[in-house]
CSV table of C-alpha atoms in Angstrom, one decimal:
chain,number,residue,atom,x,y,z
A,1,UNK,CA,0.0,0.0,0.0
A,2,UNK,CA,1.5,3.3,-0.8
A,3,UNK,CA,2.6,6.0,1.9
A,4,UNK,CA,0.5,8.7,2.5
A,5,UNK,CA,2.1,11.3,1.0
A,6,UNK,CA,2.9,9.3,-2.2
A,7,UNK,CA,-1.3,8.9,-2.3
A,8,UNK,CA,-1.2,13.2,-1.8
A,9,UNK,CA,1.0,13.8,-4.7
A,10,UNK,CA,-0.9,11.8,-6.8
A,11,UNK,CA,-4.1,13.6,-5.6
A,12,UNK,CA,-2.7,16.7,-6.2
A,13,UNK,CA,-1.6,16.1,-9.5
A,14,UNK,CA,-5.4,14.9,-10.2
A,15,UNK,CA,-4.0,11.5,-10.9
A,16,UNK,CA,-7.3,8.6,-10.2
A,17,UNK,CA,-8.0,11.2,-7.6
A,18,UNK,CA,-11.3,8.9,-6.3
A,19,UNK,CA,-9.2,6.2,-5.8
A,20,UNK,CA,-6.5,7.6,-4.5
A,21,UNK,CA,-8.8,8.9,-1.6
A,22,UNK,CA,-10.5,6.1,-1.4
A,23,UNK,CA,-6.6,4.4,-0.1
A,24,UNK,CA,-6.5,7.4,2.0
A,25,UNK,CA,-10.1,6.7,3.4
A,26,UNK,CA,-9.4,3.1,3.8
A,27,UNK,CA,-6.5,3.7,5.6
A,28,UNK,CA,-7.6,5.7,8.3
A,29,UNK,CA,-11.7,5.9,8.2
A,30,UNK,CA,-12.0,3.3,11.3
A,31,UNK,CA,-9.1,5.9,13.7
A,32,UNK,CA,-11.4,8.8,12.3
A,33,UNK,CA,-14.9,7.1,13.1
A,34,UNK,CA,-13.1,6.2,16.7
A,35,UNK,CA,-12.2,9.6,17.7
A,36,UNK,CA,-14.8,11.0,17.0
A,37,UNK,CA,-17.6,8.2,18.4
A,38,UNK,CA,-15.5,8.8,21.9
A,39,UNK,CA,-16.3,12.0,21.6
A,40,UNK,CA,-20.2,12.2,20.3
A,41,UNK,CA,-20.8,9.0,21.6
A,42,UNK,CA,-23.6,7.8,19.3
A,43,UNK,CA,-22.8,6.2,16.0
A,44,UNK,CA,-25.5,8.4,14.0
A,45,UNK,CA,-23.6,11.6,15.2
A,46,UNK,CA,-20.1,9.9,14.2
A,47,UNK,CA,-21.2,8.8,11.0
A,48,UNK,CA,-22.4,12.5,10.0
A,49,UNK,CA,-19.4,14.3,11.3
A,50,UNK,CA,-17.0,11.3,10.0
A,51,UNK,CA,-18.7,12.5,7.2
A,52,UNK,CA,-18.1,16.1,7.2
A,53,UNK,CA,-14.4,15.3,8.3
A,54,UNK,CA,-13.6,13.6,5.0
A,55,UNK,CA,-15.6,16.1,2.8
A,56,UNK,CA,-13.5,18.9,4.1
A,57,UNK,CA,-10.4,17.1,3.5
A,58,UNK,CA,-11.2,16.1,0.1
A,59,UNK,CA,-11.5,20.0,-0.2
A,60,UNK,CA,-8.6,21.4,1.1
A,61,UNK,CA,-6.3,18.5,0.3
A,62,UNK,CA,-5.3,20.3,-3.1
A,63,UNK,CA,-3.7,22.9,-0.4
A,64,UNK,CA,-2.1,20.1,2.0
A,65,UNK,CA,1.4,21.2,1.9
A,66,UNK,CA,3.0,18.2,3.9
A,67,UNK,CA,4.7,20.3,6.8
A,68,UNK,CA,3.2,18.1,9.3
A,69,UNK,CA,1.9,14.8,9.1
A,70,UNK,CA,-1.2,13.9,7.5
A,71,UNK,CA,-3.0,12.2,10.2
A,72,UNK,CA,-2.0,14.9,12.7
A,73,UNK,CA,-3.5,17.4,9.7
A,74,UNK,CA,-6.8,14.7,9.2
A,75,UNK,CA,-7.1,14.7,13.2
A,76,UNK,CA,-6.8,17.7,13.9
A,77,UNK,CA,-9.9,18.8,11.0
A,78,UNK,CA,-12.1,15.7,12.8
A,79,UNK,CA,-11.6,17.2,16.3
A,80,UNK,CA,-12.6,21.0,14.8
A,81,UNK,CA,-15.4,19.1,13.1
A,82,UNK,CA,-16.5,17.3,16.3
A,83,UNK,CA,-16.2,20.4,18.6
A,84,UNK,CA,-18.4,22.3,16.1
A,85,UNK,CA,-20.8,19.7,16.7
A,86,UNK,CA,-21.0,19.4,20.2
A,87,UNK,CA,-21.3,23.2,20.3
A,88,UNK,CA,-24.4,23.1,17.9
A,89,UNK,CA,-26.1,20.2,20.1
A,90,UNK,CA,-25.4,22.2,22.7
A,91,UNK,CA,-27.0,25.3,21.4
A,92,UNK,CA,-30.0,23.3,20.2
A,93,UNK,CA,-30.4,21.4,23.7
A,94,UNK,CA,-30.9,24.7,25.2
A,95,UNK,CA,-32.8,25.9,22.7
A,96,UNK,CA,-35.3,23.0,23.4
A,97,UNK,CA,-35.2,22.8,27.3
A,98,UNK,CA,-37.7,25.4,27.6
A,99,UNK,CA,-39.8,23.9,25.5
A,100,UNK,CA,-39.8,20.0,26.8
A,101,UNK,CA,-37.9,20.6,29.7
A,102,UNK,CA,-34.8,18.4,29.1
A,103,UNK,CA,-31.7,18.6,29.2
A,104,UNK,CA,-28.2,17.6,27.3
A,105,UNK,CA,-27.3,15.1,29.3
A,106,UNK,CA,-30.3,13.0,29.2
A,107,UNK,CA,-30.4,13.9,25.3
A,108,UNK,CA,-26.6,12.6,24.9
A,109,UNK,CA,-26.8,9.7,27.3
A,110,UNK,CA,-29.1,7.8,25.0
A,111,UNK,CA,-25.6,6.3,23.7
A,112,UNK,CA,-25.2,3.2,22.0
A,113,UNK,CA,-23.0,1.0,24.7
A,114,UNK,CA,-23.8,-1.8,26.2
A,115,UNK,CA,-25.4,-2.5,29.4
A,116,UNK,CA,-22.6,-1.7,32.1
A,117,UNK,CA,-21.5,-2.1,35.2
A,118,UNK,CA,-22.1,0.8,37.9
A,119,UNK,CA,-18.3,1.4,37.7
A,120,UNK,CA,-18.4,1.7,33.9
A,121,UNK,CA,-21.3,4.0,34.2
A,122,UNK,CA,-19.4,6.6,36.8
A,123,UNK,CA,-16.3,6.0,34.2
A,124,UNK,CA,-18.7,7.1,31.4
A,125,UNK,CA,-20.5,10.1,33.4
A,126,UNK,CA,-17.1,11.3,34.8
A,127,UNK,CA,-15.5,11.2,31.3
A,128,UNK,CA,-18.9,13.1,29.9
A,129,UNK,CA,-18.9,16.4,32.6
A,130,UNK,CA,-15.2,16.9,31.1
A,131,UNK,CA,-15.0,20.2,29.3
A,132,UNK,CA,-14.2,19.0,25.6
A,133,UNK,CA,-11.0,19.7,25.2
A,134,UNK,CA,-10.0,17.8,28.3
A,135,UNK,CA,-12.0,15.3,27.1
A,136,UNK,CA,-10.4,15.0,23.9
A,137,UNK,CA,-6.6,15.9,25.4
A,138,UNK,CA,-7.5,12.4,27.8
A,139,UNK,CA,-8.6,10.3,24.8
A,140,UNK,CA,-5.7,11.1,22.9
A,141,UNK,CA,-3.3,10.7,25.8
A,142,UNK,CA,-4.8,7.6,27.6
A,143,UNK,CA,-6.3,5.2,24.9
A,144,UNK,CA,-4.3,6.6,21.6
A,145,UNK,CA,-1.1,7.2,23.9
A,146,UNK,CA,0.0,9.5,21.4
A,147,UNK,CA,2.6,12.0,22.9
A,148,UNK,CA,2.1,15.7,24.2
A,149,UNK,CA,3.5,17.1,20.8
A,150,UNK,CA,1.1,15.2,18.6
A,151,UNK,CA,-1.8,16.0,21.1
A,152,UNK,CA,-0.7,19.8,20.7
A,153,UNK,CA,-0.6,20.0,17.1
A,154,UNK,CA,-3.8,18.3,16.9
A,155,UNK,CA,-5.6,20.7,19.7
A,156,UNK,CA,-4.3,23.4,18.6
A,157,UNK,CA,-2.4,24.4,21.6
A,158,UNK,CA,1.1,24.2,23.4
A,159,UNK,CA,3.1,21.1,24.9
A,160,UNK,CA,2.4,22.6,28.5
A,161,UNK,CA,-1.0,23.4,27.4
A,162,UNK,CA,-1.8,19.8,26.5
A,163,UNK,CA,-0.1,18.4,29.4
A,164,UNK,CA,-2.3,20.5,31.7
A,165,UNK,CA,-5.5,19.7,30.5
A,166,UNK,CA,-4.6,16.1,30.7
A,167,UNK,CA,-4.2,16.5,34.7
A,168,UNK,CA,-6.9,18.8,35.0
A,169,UNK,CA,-9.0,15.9,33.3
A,170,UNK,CA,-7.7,13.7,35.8
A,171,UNK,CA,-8.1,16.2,38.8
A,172,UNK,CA,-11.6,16.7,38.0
A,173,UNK,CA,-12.4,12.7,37.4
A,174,UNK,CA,-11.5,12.7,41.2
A,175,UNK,CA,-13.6,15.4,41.9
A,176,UNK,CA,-16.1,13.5,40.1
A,177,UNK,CA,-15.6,9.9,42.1
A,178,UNK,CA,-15.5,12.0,45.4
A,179,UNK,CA,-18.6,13.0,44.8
A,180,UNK,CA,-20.8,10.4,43.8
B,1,UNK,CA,17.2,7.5,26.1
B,2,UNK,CA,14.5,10.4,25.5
B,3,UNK,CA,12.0,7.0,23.8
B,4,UNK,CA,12.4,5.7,27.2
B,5,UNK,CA,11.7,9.2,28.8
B,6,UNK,CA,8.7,9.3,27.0
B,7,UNK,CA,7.8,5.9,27.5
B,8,UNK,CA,7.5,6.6,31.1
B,9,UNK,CA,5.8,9.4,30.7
B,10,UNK,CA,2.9,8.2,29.5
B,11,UNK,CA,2.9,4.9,32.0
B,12,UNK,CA,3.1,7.5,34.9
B,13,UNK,CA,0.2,9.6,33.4
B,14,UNK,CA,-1.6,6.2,32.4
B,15,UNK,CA,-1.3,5.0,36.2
B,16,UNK,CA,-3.0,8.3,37.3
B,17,UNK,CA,-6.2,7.2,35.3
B,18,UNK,CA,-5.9,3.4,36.8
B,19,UNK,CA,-5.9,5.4,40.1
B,20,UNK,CA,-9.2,6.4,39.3
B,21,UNK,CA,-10.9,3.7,37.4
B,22,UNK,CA,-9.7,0.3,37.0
B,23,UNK,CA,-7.7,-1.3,33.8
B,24,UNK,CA,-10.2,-3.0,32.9
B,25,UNK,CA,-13.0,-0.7,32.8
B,26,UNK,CA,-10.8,1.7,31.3
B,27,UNK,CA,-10.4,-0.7,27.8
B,28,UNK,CA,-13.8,-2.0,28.1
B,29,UNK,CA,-15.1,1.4,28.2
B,30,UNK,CA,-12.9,2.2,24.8
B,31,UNK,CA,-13.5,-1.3,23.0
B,32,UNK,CA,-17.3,0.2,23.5
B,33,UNK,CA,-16.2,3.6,21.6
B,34,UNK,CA,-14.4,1.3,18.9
B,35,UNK,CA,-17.9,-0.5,17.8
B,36,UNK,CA,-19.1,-0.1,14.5
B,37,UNK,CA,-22.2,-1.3,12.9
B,38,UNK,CA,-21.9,-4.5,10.6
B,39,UNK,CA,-20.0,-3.2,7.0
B,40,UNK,CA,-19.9,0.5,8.4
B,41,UNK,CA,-16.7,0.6,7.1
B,42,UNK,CA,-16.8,-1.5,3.7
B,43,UNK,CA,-19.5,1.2,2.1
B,44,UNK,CA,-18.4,4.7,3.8
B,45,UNK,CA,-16.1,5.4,1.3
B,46,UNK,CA,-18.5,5.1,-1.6
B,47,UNK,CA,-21.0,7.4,0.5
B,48,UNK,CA,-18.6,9.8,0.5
B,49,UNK,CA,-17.4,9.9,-2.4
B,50,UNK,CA,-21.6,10.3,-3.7
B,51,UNK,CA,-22.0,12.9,-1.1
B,52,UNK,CA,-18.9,14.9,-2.9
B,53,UNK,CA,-19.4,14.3,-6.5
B,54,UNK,CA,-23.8,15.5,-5.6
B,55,UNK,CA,-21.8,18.7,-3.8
B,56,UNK,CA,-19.7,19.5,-7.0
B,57,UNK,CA,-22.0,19.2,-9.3
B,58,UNK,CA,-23.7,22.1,-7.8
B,59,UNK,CA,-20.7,24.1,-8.3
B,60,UNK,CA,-19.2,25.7,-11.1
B,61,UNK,CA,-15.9,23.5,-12.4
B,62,UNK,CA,-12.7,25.1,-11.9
B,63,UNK,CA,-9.6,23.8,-14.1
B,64,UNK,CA,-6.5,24.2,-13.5
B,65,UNK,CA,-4.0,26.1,-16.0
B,66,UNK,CA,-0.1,25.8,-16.6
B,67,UNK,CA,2.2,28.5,-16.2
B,68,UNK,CA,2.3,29.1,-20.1
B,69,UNK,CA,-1.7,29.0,-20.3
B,70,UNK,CA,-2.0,31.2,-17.4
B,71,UNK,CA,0.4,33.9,-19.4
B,72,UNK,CA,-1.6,33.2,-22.8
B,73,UNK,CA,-4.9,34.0,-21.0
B,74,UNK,CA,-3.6,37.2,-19.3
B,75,UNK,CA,-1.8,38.6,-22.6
B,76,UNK,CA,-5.7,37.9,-24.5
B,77,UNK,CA,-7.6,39.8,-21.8
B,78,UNK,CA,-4.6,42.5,-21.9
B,79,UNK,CA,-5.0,42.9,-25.7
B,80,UNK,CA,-8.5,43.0,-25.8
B,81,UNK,CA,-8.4,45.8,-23.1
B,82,UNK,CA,-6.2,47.7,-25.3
B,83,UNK,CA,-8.4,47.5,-28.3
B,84,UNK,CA,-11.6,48.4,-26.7
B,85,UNK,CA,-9.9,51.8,-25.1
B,86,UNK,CA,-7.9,52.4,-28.4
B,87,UNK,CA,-11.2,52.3,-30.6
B,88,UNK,CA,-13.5,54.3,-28.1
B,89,UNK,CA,-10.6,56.9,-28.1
B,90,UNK,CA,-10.8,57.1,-31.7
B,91,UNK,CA,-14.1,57.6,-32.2
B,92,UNK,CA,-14.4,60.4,-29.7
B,93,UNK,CA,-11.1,61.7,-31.2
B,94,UNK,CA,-12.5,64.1,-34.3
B,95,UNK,CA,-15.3,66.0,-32.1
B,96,UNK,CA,-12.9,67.6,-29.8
B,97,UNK,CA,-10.1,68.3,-32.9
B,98,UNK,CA,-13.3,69.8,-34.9
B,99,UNK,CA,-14.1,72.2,-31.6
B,100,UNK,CA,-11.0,73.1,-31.4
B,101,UNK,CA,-10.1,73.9,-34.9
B,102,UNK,CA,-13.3,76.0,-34.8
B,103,UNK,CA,-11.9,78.0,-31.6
B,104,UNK,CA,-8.9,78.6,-33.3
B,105,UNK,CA,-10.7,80.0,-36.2
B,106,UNK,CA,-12.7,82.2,-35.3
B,107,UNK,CA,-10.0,83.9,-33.1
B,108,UNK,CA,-7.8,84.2,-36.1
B,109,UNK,CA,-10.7,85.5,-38.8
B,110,UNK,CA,-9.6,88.8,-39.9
B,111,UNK,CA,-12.0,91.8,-40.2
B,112,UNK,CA,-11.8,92.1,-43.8
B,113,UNK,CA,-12.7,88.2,-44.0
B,114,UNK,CA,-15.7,88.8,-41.8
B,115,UNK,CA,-16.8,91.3,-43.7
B,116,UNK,CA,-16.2,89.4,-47.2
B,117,UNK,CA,-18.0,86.7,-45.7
B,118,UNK,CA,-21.0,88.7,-44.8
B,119,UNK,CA,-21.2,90.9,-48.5
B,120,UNK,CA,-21.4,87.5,-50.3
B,121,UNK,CA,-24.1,86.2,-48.0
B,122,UNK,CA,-25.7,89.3,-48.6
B,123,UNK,CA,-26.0,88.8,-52.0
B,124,UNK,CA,-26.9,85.6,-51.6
B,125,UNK,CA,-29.8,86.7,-49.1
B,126,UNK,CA,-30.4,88.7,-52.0
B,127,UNK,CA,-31.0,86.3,-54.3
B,128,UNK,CA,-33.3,84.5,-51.8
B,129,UNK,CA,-35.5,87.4,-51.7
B,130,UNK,CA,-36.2,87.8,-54.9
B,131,UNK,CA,-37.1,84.5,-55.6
B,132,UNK,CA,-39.0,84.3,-52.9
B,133,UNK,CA,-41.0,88.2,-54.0
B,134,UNK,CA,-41.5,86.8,-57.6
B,135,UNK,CA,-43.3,84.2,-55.8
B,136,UNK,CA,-45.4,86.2,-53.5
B,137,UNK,CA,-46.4,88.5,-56.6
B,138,UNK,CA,-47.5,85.8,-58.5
B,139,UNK,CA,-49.5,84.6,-55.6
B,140,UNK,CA,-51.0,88.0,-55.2
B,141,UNK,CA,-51.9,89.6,-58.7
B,142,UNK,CA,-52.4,86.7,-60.4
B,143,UNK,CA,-54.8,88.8,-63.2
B,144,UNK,CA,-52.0,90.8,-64.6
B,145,UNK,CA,-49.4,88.5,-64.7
B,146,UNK,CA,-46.7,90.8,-63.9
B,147,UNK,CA,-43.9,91.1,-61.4
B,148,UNK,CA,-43.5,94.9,-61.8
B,149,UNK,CA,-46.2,96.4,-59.8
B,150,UNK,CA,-45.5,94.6,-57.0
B,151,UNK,CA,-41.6,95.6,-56.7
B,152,UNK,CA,-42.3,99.0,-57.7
B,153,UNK,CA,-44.7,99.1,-54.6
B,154,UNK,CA,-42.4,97.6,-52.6
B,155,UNK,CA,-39.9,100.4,-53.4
């Protein structure tokens, strides 16, 4: 299978450009889909912003200028894509809680997992009260184990600044344990 | 050295989680993220690929032009450009020689001119009155037939 960037040269030089993102899609649709299910938590939701991720890249792709990586480039569009998202749910859950009188939690808890066990339920509630980005900063860190640099680039923000959300994530999971 | 560095970085900030919430529930709690419907994946790239090619057909097609196209493209609109202002010029061109050609000669007539000019329109006033008298006297004494009685009365 060819690299990445050999698959973005020839996409570039609009050379069997469908299949040549189809390679890239094959390649990494299933870490996409992932990162962003952890994040939305449904599959309907994923599969729309998985969606939008690989629409925008198909876009801008023709302007992809290799400096950094291509998945830390692909990454970082799907968590843009997925914080846009969460930010419009938001907007409409508040929109609609006057109306029905609910709220986003119970509208985002109607996930598709399992049944689980009360400790995999406080795991799942502690994870969901994150702000996003420490959400996302903990994903990355603790279940990808990608480093603070990759993490940065992807969140847009500094080594230090990724490191600290990380523990503030983990601060705030205590806080969350204590608690309940 | 700095691979192992990292290496325990991440254990150390791994353990802090495992503080928390056990291994296990930890990776079952991701294996649950990692689920996919039944040939999710086999068919999402041809979805996507529909969804883009629906999008650009909505949208005008842009192509792509080498350097030399690019130049051959700028030098037509260039020349075209040219033309157009070099033809509208030209046709506004003779009214403002013609005024000024006029200015200048009027300035420069002479008095004996002007007065040349205005003898030989005289006479040819002249000429246009009488014609147009013989006419009016033919209209008026139309009995007699003659022309005389009418300029000597006119006199």
């Amino acid at each position: 299978m060819s690299s990445d960037s050999e698959l973005i040269i020839q996409f570039q030089q609009h050379i069997n450009r469908e299949q040549v993102f189809t390679q890239l899609m094959q390649k990494h649709q299933a870490k996409v889909y992932h990162q962003i299910k952890r994040m939305v938590l449904n599959h309907d939701d994923a599969d729309d912003v998985a969606q939008i991720v690989w629409i925008k890249i198909w876009d801008k792709l023709d302007g992809f200028k290799m400096e950094s990586e291509f998945t830390t480039w692909l990454f970082r569009i799907a968590y843009n894509e997925t914080l846009n998202f969460i930010t419009k749910e938001k907007r409409k859950a508040t929109s609609s809680f006057d109306q029905d009188n609910g709220d986003y939690e119970t509208h985002s808890s109607q996930t598709d997992a399992p049944k689980s066990t009360e400790i995999q339920i406080q795991l799942e509630q502690g994870i969901k009260q994150l702000p996003e980005k420490q959400r996302f900063v903990f994903m990355l860190r603790y279940f990808d184990e990608l480093n603070y640099e990759k993490i940065a680039s992807i969140t847009g923000t500094t080594v230090g600044g990724a490191k600290a959300n990380y523990h503030q994530a983990i601060k705030k999971l205590e806080q969350f344990i204590k608690g309940h | 050295m700095e691979q192992n560095h990292l290496h325990n970085e991440l254990e150390n900030d791994q353990k802090l989680a495992e503080q928390l919430f056990s291994k296990e529930s930890l990776s079952q709690f991701n294996e649950g993220k990692m689920e996919a419907p039944h040939f999710y994946f086999e068919n999402f790239s041809a979805r996507v690929l529909n969804k883009i090619e629906k999008a650009n057909q909505g949208k005008a097609k842009i192509f792509t032009l080498s350097r030399f196209s690019r130049y051959a493209v700028a030098a037509t609109l260039l020349l075209a450009v040219a033309t157009t202002f070099i033809i509208t010029n030209k046709s506004l061109q003779p009214e403002i020689t013609d005024t000024k050609v006029a200015d200048i000669n009027i300035q420069e007539i002479s008095n004996e001119e002007i007065e040349a000019y205005v003898n030989d329109n005289e006479s040819i006033a002249e000429v246009d009155w009488q014609s147009e008298l013989s006419k009016y006297s033919n209209h008026v004494d139309p009995v007699n037939g003659s022309n005389d009685t009418i300029e000597t009365n006119l006199e």
